[in-house]
mmCIF file of C-alpha atoms in Angstrom:
data_model
loop_
_atom_site.group_PDB
_atom_site.id
_atom_site.type_symbol
_atom_site.label_atom_id
_atom_site.label_comp_id
_atom_site.label_asym_id
_atom_site.label_seq_id
_atom_site.Cartn_x
_atom_site.Cartn_y
_atom_site.Cartn_z
ATOM 1 C CA UNK K 270 -10.713 77.658 -44.828
ATOM 2 C CA UNK K 271 -6.959 75.384 -44.792
ATOM 3 C CA UNK K 272 -5.775 73.143 -41.951
ATOM 4 C CA UNK K 273 -2.262 73.205 -40.655
ATOM 5 C CA UNK K 274 -1.046 69.947 -39.117
ATOM 6 C CA UNK K 275 2.443 68.052 -38.278
ATOM 7 C CA UNK K 276 3.038 66.025 -41.358
ATOM 8 C CA UNK K 277 5.844 63.814 -38.448
ATOM 9 C CA UNK K 278 5.370 60.383 -39.541
ATOM 10 C CA UNK K 279 6.108 57.406 -37.941
ATOM 11 C CA UNK K 280 10.139 55.781 -37.827
ATOM 12 C CA UNK K 281 11.418 52.701 -37.967
ATOM 13 C CA UNK K 282 14.244 51.333 -36.046
ATOM 14 C CA UNK K 283 17.062 49.742 -37.635
ATOM 15 C CA UNK K 284 20.441 48.164 -36.694
ATOM 16 C CA UNK K 285 23.196 49.610 -38.978
ATOM 17 C CA UNK K 286 27.451 48.697 -39.304
ATOM 18 C CA UNK K 287 30.480 50.629 -38.525
ATOM 19 C CA UNK K 288 32.235 52.862 -41.019
ATOM 20 C CA UNK K 289 35.521 51.274 -40.568
ATOM 21 C CA UNK K 290 37.168 51.191 -44.404
ATOM 22 C CA UNK K 291 38.094 47.279 -44.788
ATOM 23 C CA UNK K 292 40.307 45.726 -47.649
ATOM 24 C CA UNK K 293 38.353 45.664 -51.181
ATOM 25 C CA UNK K 294 38.148 42.274 -52.264
ATOM 26 C CA UNK K 295 37.301 41.533 -55.696
ATOM 27 C CA UNK K 296 34.913 38.859 -55.552
ATOM 28 C CA UNK K 297 33.954 35.890 -53.483
ATOM 29 C CA UNK K 298 34.811 32.196 -54.125
ATOM 30 C CA UNK K 299 31.166 30.759 -54.270
ATOM 31 C CA UNK K 300 29.835 27.660 -56.399
ATOM 32 C CA UNK K 301 28.343 29.251 -59.778
ATOM 33 C CA UNK K 302 24.912 29.120 -60.414
ATOM 34 C CA UNK K 303 23.558 28.194 -64.147
ATOM 35 C CA UNK K 304 22.319 31.242 -66.055
ATOM 36 C CA UNK K 305 21.982 32.428 -69.171
ATOM 37 C CA UNK K 306 23.604 35.525 -69.907
ATOM 38 C CA UNK K 307 22.090 38.066 -72.907
ATOM 39 C CA UNK K 308 23.135 41.349 -73.785
ATOM 40 C CA UNK K 309 20.557 43.548 -73.691
ATOM 41 C CA UNK K 310 18.859 45.505 -76.589
ATOM 42 C CA UNK K 311 19.417 48.945 -75.382
ATOM 43 C CA UNK K 312 23.765 49.850 -76.297
ATOM 44 C CA UNK K 313 23.694 51.401 -72.547
ATOM 45 C CA UNK K 314 22.256 49.061 -70.144
ATOM 46 C CA UNK K 315 23.505 46.640 -68.079
ATOM 47 C CA UNK K 316 23.660 42.459 -68.964
ATOM 48 C CA UNK K 317 20.247 41.207 -68.582
ATOM 49 C CA UNK K 318 20.632 37.887 -66.082
ATOM 50 C CA UNK K 319 18.263 35.000 -65.988
ATOM 51 C CA UNK K 320 18.633 32.815 -63.276
ATOM 52 C CA UNK K 321 16.894 29.007 -64.125
ATOM 53 C CA UNK K 322 16.271 28.361 -60.334
ATOM 54 C CA UNK K 323 16.793 30.464 -56.933
ATOM 55 C CA UNK K 324 19.848 29.995 -55.835
ATOM 56 C CA UNK K 325 19.388 29.078 -52.342
ATOM 57 C CA UNK K 326 21.659 31.013 -50.630
ATOM 58 C CA UNK K 327 21.023 32.017 -46.643
ATOM 59 C CA UNK K 328 22.420 35.811 -45.265
ATOM 60 C CA UNK K 329 22.994 35.560 -41.654
ATOM 61 C CA UNK K 330 23.364 38.743 -40.411
ATOM 62 C CA UNK K 331 25.065 39.265 -36.679
ATOM 63 C CA UNK K 332 24.334 35.700 -36.183
ATOM 64 C CA UNK K 333 20.385 36.069 -36.879
ATOM 65 C CA UNK K 334 19.106 35.221 -40.278
ATOM 66 C CA UNK K 335 18.099 37.651 -42.479
ATOM 67 C CA UNK K 336 15.731 37.237 -45.005
ATOM 68 C CA UNK K 337 15.638 40.075 -48.475
ATOM 69 C CA UNK K 338 12.361 40.420 -49.718
ATOM 70 C CA UNK K 339 13.970 39.347 -53.616
ATOM 71 C CA UNK K 340 16.551 36.292 -53.245
ATOM 72 C CA UNK K 341 20.550 36.557 -53.768
ATOM 73 C CA UNK K 342 21.555 36.698 -56.981
ATOM 74 C CA UNK K 343 24.794 34.587 -57.985
ATOM 75 C CA UNK K 344 26.696 35.291 -60.938
ATOM 76 C CA UNK K 345 30.406 34.859 -61.496
ATOM 77 C CA UNK K 346 30.562 33.658 -58.000
ATOM 78 C CA UNK K 347 29.746 36.564 -56.716
ATOM 79 C CA UNK K 348 26.202 37.285 -54.882
ATOM 80 C CA UNK K 349 24.382 40.193 -55.739
ATOM 81 C CA UNK K 350 21.465 41.869 -54.420
ATOM 82 C CA UNK K 351 18.930 44.556 -55.179
ATOM 83 C CA UNK K 352 20.393 48.273 -54.337
ATOM 84 C CA UNK K 353 17.594 49.331 -52.226
ATOM 85 C CA UNK K 354 17.829 45.996 -49.685
ATOM 86 C CA UNK K 355 21.627 46.457 -50.019
ATOM 87 C CA UNK K 356 21.153 49.794 -48.319
ATOM 88 C CA UNK K 357 18.372 48.222 -45.549
ATOM 89 C CA UNK K 358 20.444 45.362 -44.621
ATOM 90 C CA UNK K 359 23.623 47.908 -43.758
ATOM 91 C CA UNK K 360 21.834 50.976 -42.918
ATOM 92 C CA UNK K 361 23.287 52.867 -45.510
ATOM 93 C CA UNK K 362 21.398 54.795 -48.397
ATOM 94 C CA UNK K 363 21.941 52.790 -52.062
ATOM 95 C CA UNK K 364 20.853 54.704 -55.017
ATOM 96 C CA UNK K 365 20.875 54.784 -58.374
ATOM 97 C CA UNK K 366 20.935 57.564 -60.928
ATOM 98 C CA UNK K 367 19.539 56.912 -64.447
ATOM 99 C CA UNK K 368 20.545 59.794 -66.057
ATOM 100 C CA UNK K 369 24.674 58.658 -65.220
ATOM 101 C CA UNK K 370 24.298 55.481 -64.504
ATOM 102 C CA UNK K 371 25.517 55.833 -60.998
ATOM 103 C CA UNK K 372 25.087 53.788 -57.986
ATOM 104 C CA UNK K 373 25.856 55.996 -55.172
ATOM 105 C CA UNK K 374 26.157 55.037 -50.967
ATOM 106 C CA UNK K 375 26.131 56.545 -48.497
ATOM 107 C CA UNK K 376 27.025 56.336 -44.535
ATOM 108 C CA UNK K 377 28.341 58.530 -42.066
ATOM 109 C CA UNK K 378 31.918 59.123 -43.079
ATOM 110 C CA UNK K 379 31.796 57.185 -46.093
ATOM 111 C CA UNK K 380 30.481 57.933 -49.773
ATOM 112 C CA UNK K 381 30.489 55.393 -52.250
ATOM 113 C CA UNK K 382 30.075 55.188 -56.299
ATOM 114 C CA UNK K 383 29.954 52.507 -58.716
ATOM 115 C CA UNK K 384 29.959 54.060 -62.456
ATOM 116 C CA UNK K 385 27.823 51.611 -64.561
ATOM 117 C CA UNK K 386 30.308 49.448 -67.220
ATOM 118 C CA UNK K 387 32.986 50.554 -64.845
ATOM 119 C CA UNK K 388 36.391 48.606 -63.630
ATOM 120 C CA UNK K 389 36.614 50.626 -60.814
ATOM 121 C CA UNK K 390 34.902 52.239 -57.913
ATOM 122 C CA UNK K 391 35.482 55.476 -55.907
ATOM 123 C CA UNK K 392 35.673 54.921 -52.074
ATOM 124 C CA UNK K 393 35.422 58.246 -50.415
ATOM 125 C CA UNK K 394 37.011 60.535 -53.087
ATOM 126 C CA UNK K 395 39.908 57.317 -54.120
ATOM 127 C CA UNK K 396 39.956 54.754 -56.489
ATOM 128 C CA UNK K 397 39.766 51.182 -55.892
ATOM 129 C CA UNK K 398 39.296 48.340 -58.839
ATOM 130 C CA UNK K 399 36.064 46.787 -59.230
ATOM 131 C CA UNK K 400 36.081 42.647 -60.446
ATOM 132 C CA UNK K 401 32.732 42.622 -59.737
ATOM 133 C CA UNK K 402 30.106 45.182 -62.357
ATOM 134 C CA UNK K 403 26.556 46.480 -61.662
ATOM 135 C CA UNK K 404 24.181 43.698 -62.715
ATOM 136 C CA UNK K 405 20.163 44.702 -64.282
ATOM 137 C CA UNK K 406 17.845 41.791 -63.300
ATOM 138 C CA UNK K 407 14.269 42.312 -64.528
ATOM 139 C CA UNK K 408 14.335 45.991 -64.446
ATOM 140 C CA UNK K 409 16.582 46.384 -61.218
ATOM 141 C CA UNK K 410 19.851 47.012 -60.302
ATOM 142 C CA UNK K 411 21.836 44.381 -58.601
ATOM 143 C CA UNK K 412 24.810 45.253 -56.907
ATOM 144 C CA UNK K 413 27.574 42.880 -55.296
ATOM 145 C CA UNK K 414 27.130 42.114 -51.974
ATOM 146 C CA UNK K 415 30.724 41.634 -51.043
ATOM 147 C CA UNK K 416 31.906 44.803 -52.006
ATOM 148 C CA UNK K 417 29.488 47.406 -50.344
ATOM 149 C CA UNK K 418 29.613 45.293 -46.963
ATOM 150 C CA UNK K 419 33.233 45.432 -46.800
ATOM 151 C CA UNK K 420 33.173 49.418 -47.518
ATOM 152 C CA UNK K 421 31.073 49.739 -44.477
ATOM 153 C CA UNK K 422 33.041 47.813 -42.235
ATOM 154 C CA UNK K 423 31.412 44.345 -42.162
ATOM 155 C CA UNK K 424 32.899 40.919 -42.438
ATOM 156 C CA UNK K 425 31.783 38.797 -44.856
ATOM 157 C CA UNK K 426 32.576 34.806 -44.991
ATOM 158 C CA UNK K 427 31.219 31.993 -47.229
ATOM 159 C CA UNK K 428 30.379 29.248 -45.288
ATOM 160 C CA UNK K 429 28.987 25.498 -45.986
ATOM 161 C CA UNK K 430 25.479 25.071 -47.057
ATOM 162 C CA UNK K 431 25.642 28.199 -49.011
ATOM 163 C CA UNK K 432 25.503 30.083 -46.421
ATOM 164 C CA UNK K 433 27.032 33.699 -45.935
ATOM 165 C CA UNK K 434 27.965 35.366 -43.106
ATOM 166 C CA UNK K 435 27.865 38.938 -42.133
ATOM 167 C CA UNK K 436 29.731 39.935 -39.307
ATOM 168 C CA UNK K 437 29.027 43.808 -38.124
ATOM 169 C CA UNK K 438 29.293 46.143 -35.402
ATOM 170 C CA UNK K 439 26.014 47.634 -33.784
ATOM 171 C CA UNK K 440 27.250 51.205 -34.128
ATOM 172 C CA UNK K 441 24.965 53.686 -35.305
ATOM 173 C CA UNK K 442 21.128 54.182 -34.745
ATOM 174 C CA UNK K 443 19.411 55.097 -38.849
ATOM 175 C CA UNK K 444 15.919 57.163 -39.015
ATOM 176 C CA UNK K 445 14.939 60.090 -40.948
ATOM 177 C CA UNK K 446 11.782 60.734 -42.124
ATOM 178 C CA UNK K 447 10.251 62.735 -45.698
ATOM 179 C CA UNK K 448 13.631 62.691 -47.905
ATOM 180 C CA UNK K 449 15.599 62.822 -45.161
ATOM 181 C CA UNK K 450 18.029 60.035 -43.412
ATOM 182 C CA UNK K 451 20.095 59.794 -39.957
ATOM 183 C CA UNK K 452 22.408 58.519 -38.304
ATOM 184 C CA UNK K 453 22.750 58.349 -34.117
ATOM 185 C CA UNK K 454 26.098 56.927 -33.160
ATOM 186 C CA UNK K 455 25.193 54.707 -30.254
ATOM 187 C CA UNK K 456 28.461 55.348 -28.422
ATOM 188 C CA UNK K 457 29.947 59.205 -29.258
ATOM 189 C CA UNK K 458 26.018 60.356 -29.041
ATOM 190 C CA UNK K 459 26.902 62.370 -32.943
ATOM 191 C CA UNK K 460 23.899 62.982 -34.987
ATOM 192 C CA UNK K 461 24.586 62.551 -38.723
ATOM 193 C CA UNK K 462 21.743 64.297 -41.299
ATOM 194 C CA UNK K 463 21.580 63.564 -44.821
ATOM 195 C CA UNK K 464 19.300 66.143 -46.739
ATOM 196 C CA UNK K 465 18.401 65.045 -49.823
ATOM 197 C CA UNK K 466 18.365 61.923 -48.449
ATOM 198 C CA UNK K 467 21.516 60.687 -50.805
ATOM 199 C CA UNK K 468 23.552 63.441 -50.002
ATOM 200 C CA UNK K 469 26.630 62.212 -48.215
ATOM 201 C CA UNK K 470 25.476 62.611 -44.158
ATOM 202 C CA UNK K 471 27.149 65.197 -42.349
ATOM 203 C CA UNK K 472 27.519 65.550 -37.982
ATOM 204 C CA UNK K 473 25.486 68.124 -37.121
ATOM 205 C CA UNK K 474 26.654 67.599 -33.025
ATOM 206 C CA UNK K 475 25.810 65.323 -30.041
ATOM 207 C CA UNK K 476 22.303 64.297 -28.469
ATOM 208 C CA UNK K 477 22.363 65.009 -24.599
ATOM 209 C CA UNK K 478 20.606 61.795 -24.243
ATOM 210 C CA UNK K 479 21.201 58.031 -22.484
ATOM 211 C CA UNK K 480 20.073 55.215 -25.412
ATOM 212 C CA UNK K 481 18.752 52.559 -23.074
ATOM 213 C CA UNK K 482 16.797 50.346 -25.324
ATOM 214 C CA UNK K 483 14.444 50.786 -28.468
ATOM 215 C CA UNK K 484 15.659 53.598 -30.031
ATOM 216 C CA UNK K 485 13.954 55.254 -32.865
ATOM 217 C CA UNK K 486 15.055 58.447 -34.787
ATOM 218 C CA UNK K 487 12.666 60.417 -36.884
ATOM 219 C CA UNK K 488 13.647 64.334 -38.567
ATOM 220 C CA UNK K 489 10.777 66.780 -39.814
ATOM 221 C CA UNK K 490 12.154 69.174 -42.964
ATOM 222 C CA UNK K 491 11.054 72.604 -43.205
ATOM 223 C CA UNK K 492 11.877 74.793 -46.315
ATOM 224 C CA UNK K 493 13.600 77.301 -44.402
ATOM 225 C CA UNK K 494 16.417 74.926 -43.751
ATOM 226 C CA UNK K 495 15.255 73.542 -40.499
ATOM 227 C CA UNK K 496 15.162 70.231 -39.248
ATOM 228 C CA UNK K 497 12.957 68.940 -36.150
ATOM 229 C CA UNK K 498 15.033 65.611 -34.752
ATOM 230 C CA UNK K 499 13.132 63.100 -32.287
ATOM 231 C CA UNK K 500 15.365 60.854 -30.987
ATOM 232 C CA UNK K 501 13.065 58.243 -28.985
ATOM 233 C CA UNK K 502 13.882 55.623 -25.932
ATOM 234 C CA UNK K 503 11.567 53.306 -25.238
ATOM 235 C CA UNK K 504 12.887 51.440 -22.226
ATOM 236 C CA UNK K 505 11.993 49.233 -18.865
ATOM 237 C CA UNK K 506 9.664 46.193 -18.770
ATOM 238 C CA UNK K 507 7.183 46.003 -20.383
ATOM 239 C CA UNK K 508 8.501 49.013 -22.519
ATOM 240 C CA UNK K 509 6.415 51.707 -20.671
ATOM 241 C CA UNK K 510 9.298 54.326 -20.272
ATOM 242 C CA UNK K 511 10.031 56.667 -22.714
ATOM 243 C CA UNK K 512 13.161 59.062 -22.854
ATOM 244 C CA UNK K 513 12.163 61.532 -25.427
ATOM 245 C CA UNK K 514 14.884 64.409 -26.695
ATOM 246 C CA UNK K 515 13.588 67.086 -29.279
ATOM 247 C CA UNK K 516 16.108 68.972 -30.971
ATOM 248 C CA UNK K 517 15.792 71.649 -33.557
ATOM 249 C CA UNK K 518 18.631 71.988 -35.773
ATOM 250 C CA UNK K 519 19.822 75.131 -38.345
ATOM 251 C CA UNK K 520 22.540 75.605 -40.676
ATOM 252 C CA UNK K 521 23.755 72.356 -40.592
ATOM 253 C CA UNK K 522 24.141 72.105 -36.434
ATOM 254 C CA UNK K 523 22.150 71.681 -32.780
ATOM 255 C CA UNK K 524 21.264 75.016 -31.771
ATOM 256 C CA UNK K 525 18.706 73.827 -29.351
ATOM 257 C CA UNK K 526 17.360 70.056 -27.390
ATOM 258 C CA UNK K 527 14.754 69.475 -24.499
ATOM 259 C CA UNK K 528 14.777 66.679 -23.122
ATOM 260 C CA UNK K 529 11.204 65.021 -21.142
ATOM 261 C CA UNK K 530 9.964 61.691 -20.033
ATOM 262 C CA UNK K 531 6.860 60.086 -20.207
ATOM 263 C CA UNK K 532 5.152 56.660 -18.807
ATOM 264 C CA UNK K 533 3.185 54.403 -20.454
ATOM 265 C CA UNK K 534 1.273 56.943 -23.041
ATOM 266 C CA UNK K 535 3.911 59.168 -25.502
ATOM 267 C CA UNK K 536 2.307 60.252 -28.676
ATOM 268 C CA UNK K 537 5.101 62.454 -30.247
ATOM 269 C CA UNK K 538 5.085 66.518 -29.759
ATOM 270 C CA UNK K 539 3.850 68.749 -32.589
ATOM 271 C CA UNK K 540 6.867 71.098 -33.517
ATOM 272 C CA UNK K 541 5.984 73.253 -35.989
ATOM 273 C CA UNK K 542 3.193 75.631 -36.934
ATOM 274 C CA UNK K 543 2.932 79.016 -39.267
ATOM 275 C CA UNK K 544 0.882 82.052 -39.180
ATOM 276 C CA UNK K 545 0.258 84.700 -41.664
ATOM 277 C CA UNK K 546 1.393 88.281 -41.191
ATOM 278 C CA UNK K 547 -0.419 90.749 -43.680
ATOM 279 C CA UNK K 548 2.355 93.750 -41.816
ATOM 280 C CA UNK K 549 4.853 91.862 -43.434
ATOM 281 C CA UNK K 550 3.252 90.595 -45.351
ATOM 282 C CA UNK K 551 4.475 86.837 -45.434
ATOM 283 C CA UNK K 552 4.446 83.614 -43.098
ATOM 284 C CA UNK K 553 6.269 83.197 -40.435
ATOM 285 C CA UNK K 554 7.387 79.772 -38.887
ATOM 286 C CA UNK K 555 7.538 78.500 -35.749
ATOM 287 C CA UNK K 556 8.881 75.750 -33.964
ATOM 288 C CA UNK K 557 8.000 74.372 -30.971
ATOM 289 C CA UNK K 558 10.075 72.309 -28.456
ATOM 290 C CA UNK K 559 9.187 71.190 -24.513
ATOM 291 C CA UNK K 560 10.757 69.324 -21.846
ATOM 292 C CA UNK K 561 7.596 67.896 -20.918
ATOM 293 C CA UNK K 562 6.777 71.064 -18.527
ATOM 294 C CA UNK K 563 7.698 74.122 -20.059
ATOM 295 C CA UNK K 564 7.591 75.044 -24.212
ATOM 296 C CA UNK K 565 9.926 76.737 -26.157
ATOM 297 C CA UNK K 566 8.891 78.400 -29.422
ATOM 298 C CA UNK K 567 11.577 79.068 -31.858
ATOM 299 C CA UNK K 568 11.859 81.455 -34.564
ATOM 300 C CA UNK K 569 13.174 80.541 -38.485
ATOM 301 C CA UNK K 570 16.723 81.924 -36.955
ATOM 302 C CA UNK K 571 16.510 79.337 -34.381
ATOM 303 C CA UNK K 572 16.268 82.079 -31.095
ATOM 304 C CA UNK K 573 13.887 81.187 -28.894
ATOM 305 C CA UNK K 574 10.934 83.684 -28.989
ATOM 306 C CA UNK K 575 8.853 82.744 -26.098
ATOM 307 C CA UNK K 576 7.929 80.176 -23.213
ATOM 308 C CA UNK K 577 4.997 79.076 -21.668
ATOM 309 C CA UNK K 578 4.725 76.988 -18.562
ATOM 310 C CA UNK K 579 2.249 74.132 -18.596
ATOM 311 C CA UNK K 580 2.028 73.396 -14.741
ATOM 312 C CA UNK K 581 0.695 77.385 -14.489
ATOM 313 C CA UNK K 582 -1.226 77.221 -17.321
ATOM 314 C CA UNK K 583 -3.392 74.556 -16.830
ATOM 315 C CA UNK K 584 -3.174 74.097 -13.277
ATOM 316 C CA UNK K 585 -1.923 70.852 -13.149
ATOM 317 C CA UNK K 586 1.381 69.930 -11.731
ATOM 318 C CA UNK K 587 2.394 67.148 -15.039
ATOM 319 C CA UNK K 588 4.067 66.445 -16.976
ATOM 320 C CA UNK K 589 2.331 67.117 -20.692
ATOM 321 C CA UNK K 590 2.779 66.194 -24.594
ATOM 322 C CA UNK K 591 2.432 69.184 -26.826
ATOM 323 C CA UNK K 592 0.446 67.888 -29.998
ATOM 324 C CA UNK K 593 -0.980 71.562 -31.601
ATOM 325 C CA UNK K 594 0.365 74.616 -31.097
ATOM 326 C CA UNK K 595 -0.921 78.011 -33.132
ATOM 327 C CA UNK K 596 -0.531 82.109 -32.572
ATOM 328 C CA UNK K 597 -3.133 82.267 -29.953
ATOM 329 C CA UNK K 598 -3.269 78.257 -28.548
ATOM 330 C CA UNK K 599 -1.580 75.283 -27.114
ATOM 331 C CA UNK K 600 -2.982 71.727 -27.530
ATOM 332 C CA UNK K 601 -1.838 69.254 -25.052
ATOM 333 C CA UNK K 602 -2.165 66.402 -22.933
ATOM 334 C CA UNK K 603 -1.203 65.904 -19.045
ATOM 335 C CA UNK K 604 0.114 62.305 -18.632
ATOM 336 C CA UNK K 605 -1.797 61.484 -15.231
ATOM 337 C CA UNK K 606 -5.423 62.436 -16.689
ATOM 338 C CA UNK K 607 -4.718 61.787 -20.042
ATOM 339 C CA UNK K 608 -7.632 64.165 -21.272
ATOM 340 C CA UNK K 609 -6.717 66.309 -24.340
ATOM 341 C CA UNK K 610 -6.356 69.834 -23.136
ATOM 342 C CA UNK K 611 -6.868 73.157 -24.760
ATOM 343 C CA UNK K 612 -5.190 75.695 -23.604
ATOM 344 C CA UNK K 613 -6.084 79.709 -24.897
ATOM 345 C CA UNK K 614 -2.916 81.729 -25.307
ATOM 346 C CA UNK K 615 -5.114 85.246 -25.083
ATOM 347 C CA UNK K 616 -6.778 84.083 -21.749
ATOM 348 C CA UNK K 617 -5.037 81.752 -19.942
ATOM 349 C CA UNK K 618 -7.824 79.506 -19.651
ATOM 350 C CA UNK K 619 -7.645 75.868 -20.203
ATOM 351 C CA UNK K 620 -10.581 73.504 -21.613
ATOM 352 C CA UNK K 621 -10.461 69.832 -21.250
ATOM 353 C CA UNK K 622 -11.828 68.812 -24.808
ATOM 354 C CA UNK K 623 -13.796 65.793 -23.962
ATOM 355 C CA UNK K 624 -16.093 67.524 -21.911
ATOM 356 C CA UNK K 625 -16.744 69.472 -25.443
ATOM 357 C CA UNK K 626 -16.341 67.434 -28.141
ATOM 358 C CA UNK K 627 -17.465 63.919 -26.540
ATOM 359 C CA UNK K 628 -20.821 62.593 -24.808
ATOM 360 C CA UNK K 629 -22.552 59.265 -23.418
ATOM 361 C CA UNK K 630 -20.720 55.801 -23.151
ATOM 362 C CA UNK K 631 -17.444 58.163 -24.854
ATOM 363 C CA UNK K 632 -17.342 60.525 -22.812
ATOM 364 C CA UNK K 633 -17.830 58.457 -19.542
ATOM 365 C CA UNK K 634 -15.009 56.134 -21.040
ATOM 366 C CA UNK K 635 -12.938 59.423 -20.912
ATOM 367 C CA UNK K 636 -13.423 60.376 -17.839
ATOM 368 C CA UNK K 637 -13.353 56.730 -15.961
ATOM 369 C CA UNK K 638 -11.080 53.909 -17.665
ATOM 370 C CA UNK K 639 -7.648 53.200 -17.270
ATOM 371 C CA UNK K 640 -7.144 50.123 -19.982
ATOM 372 C CA UNK K 641 -4.804 50.388 -20.920
ATOM 373 C CA UNK K 642 -3.572 53.635 -19.825
ATOM 374 C CA UNK K 643 -6.313 56.804 -18.701
ATOM 375 C CA UNK K 644 -7.613 59.343 -20.986
ATOM 376 C CA UNK K 645 -9.234 59.688 -24.353
ATOM 377 C CA UNK K 646 -8.924 59.058 -28.155
ATOM 378 C CA UNK K 647 -8.922 62.198 -29.734
ATOM 379 C CA UNK K 648 -6.013 63.327 -32.372
ATOM 380 C CA UNK K 649 -5.680 67.246 -33.078
ATOM 381 C CA UNK K 650 -5.609 67.606 -36.729
ATOM 382 C CA UNK K 651 -5.128 71.047 -37.808
ATOM 383 C CA UNK K 652 -7.242 74.523 -37.527
ATOM 384 C CA UNK K 653 -8.795 76.978 -39.700
ATOM 385 C CA UNK K 654 -6.601 79.958 -40.716
ATOM 386 C CA UNK K 655 -7.882 82.750 -38.198
ATOM 387 C CA UNK K 656 -7.766 79.842 -35.293
ATOM 388 C CA UNK K 657 -11.307 79.777 -34.865
ATOM 389 C CA UNK K 658 -11.735 76.279 -35.278
ATOM 390 C CA UNK K 659 -9.387 73.633 -34.312
ATOM 391 C CA UNK K 660 -10.015 69.997 -35.388
ATOM 392 C CA UNK K 661 -10.355 66.704 -34.296
ATOM 393 C CA UNK K 662 -9.877 62.720 -35.293
ATOM 394 C CA UNK K 663 -11.326 60.386 -32.821
ATOM 395 C CA UNK K 664 -11.825 56.646 -32.541
ATOM 396 C CA UNK K 665 -14.648 55.549 -30.500
ATOM 397 C CA UNK K 666 -12.604 52.785 -28.107
ATOM 398 C CA UNK K 667 -16.577 51.371 -27.730
ATOM 399 C CA UNK K 668 -16.819 50.178 -31.304
ATOM 400 C CA UNK K 669 -13.821 49.013 -33.210
ATOM 401 C CA UNK K 670 -15.584 48.819 -36.526
ATOM 402 C CA UNK K 671 -16.407 52.606 -36.764
ATOM 403 C CA UNK K 672 -14.279 54.509 -38.839
ATOM 404 C CA UNK K 673 -12.509 57.493 -37.497
ATOM 405 C CA UNK K 674 -14.638 60.900 -37.189
ATOM 406 C CA UNK K 675 -13.860 64.593 -37.618
ATOM 407 C CA UNK K 676 -14.687 66.388 -34.559
ATOM 408 C CA UNK K 677 -14.791 70.366 -34.822
ATOM 409 C CA UNK K 678 -14.199 73.031 -31.622
ATOM 410 C CA UNK K 679 -15.087 76.544 -32.379
ATOM 411 C CA UNK K 680 -13.445 78.821 -30.325
ATOM 412 C CA UNK K 681 -14.304 82.017 -28.381
ATOM 413 C CA UNK K 682 -12.979 84.930 -26.974
ATOM 414 C CA UNK K 683 -13.711 83.385 -24.133
ATOM 415 C CA UNK K 684 -12.897 79.504 -25.309
#
């Protein structure tokens, strides 16, 4: 017996810069920190730099202080940051390939490469002079701040009190998932994806969405070359409105997208399931999108194969989150009651799961409590290969010290 479940992970919100290329300046004229430079024992490695005291350099990004995990390094009048922190600050992907000793930064319409030991870099394939080499500090690769910042169109200035001001446009929202990066242009709504994450981003189409407030972008990647993208806008005061766009991307193009709206409670919708077809024989992949009322199932070619009317199936005129799916069932949560519901697609029968899985005070809480919103704490966790058993995780709101428990619902032909 195995469990199929979504591998969606929470994603983070990030503000990133524009892609307009500025003139690349060789180095910043900054006060020099006392440093001891010693050649590495390995002939092909970068110089090892040891700083006698903290540089004391402050970074101010778009008017707000930016505090990297590692303090900026000052060397030969140039400021350096660890390459991954540079990527986080600029909203780009900065990666190090040890076998070729190359640092690559990717961003929409921009690929920058620096070879270790070289006096030049490439920006979108064109050579530019480089007076600030890569540095290795205690096993970390450090990269020049001004070079990378200005490559993404940012303005960099040295101010009094050892402060560096970086100004850049708030043009892209950065997101992604496991081994995939995403950028969403705030103005044009153009979506860029990079998979694997260090590859050059590719435009896949425009998202049909209004971008109002707290925007996040999540991506699930599947072996068949399909990506499921979710763009979530959490807006209003006190941020209880959710506008959710779910997109199906195949062969580098958006082939379908659905828009749904939720109030107070939003849970990321399950977008994928599979089952084994003995007649083929092979695993059949399915991808699920919803507008909150209709569920559409797509095949591996991105074609719609089935649709389900949720208000009709449940008998409730409501908006739904789709949290689980299989060949013969859907697990949904209606917004008004918040009670996780199983829909048997063979019989059309629906079952409120808290009535089957909870009892006593936990059941009473699920049925009657409305703080912070109505509903239960059940979470869909997966199912058996024959779909005879469904699995749910439950955290009791009545006992904050108790661990999550796994509950099993055994289906019958009549549910």
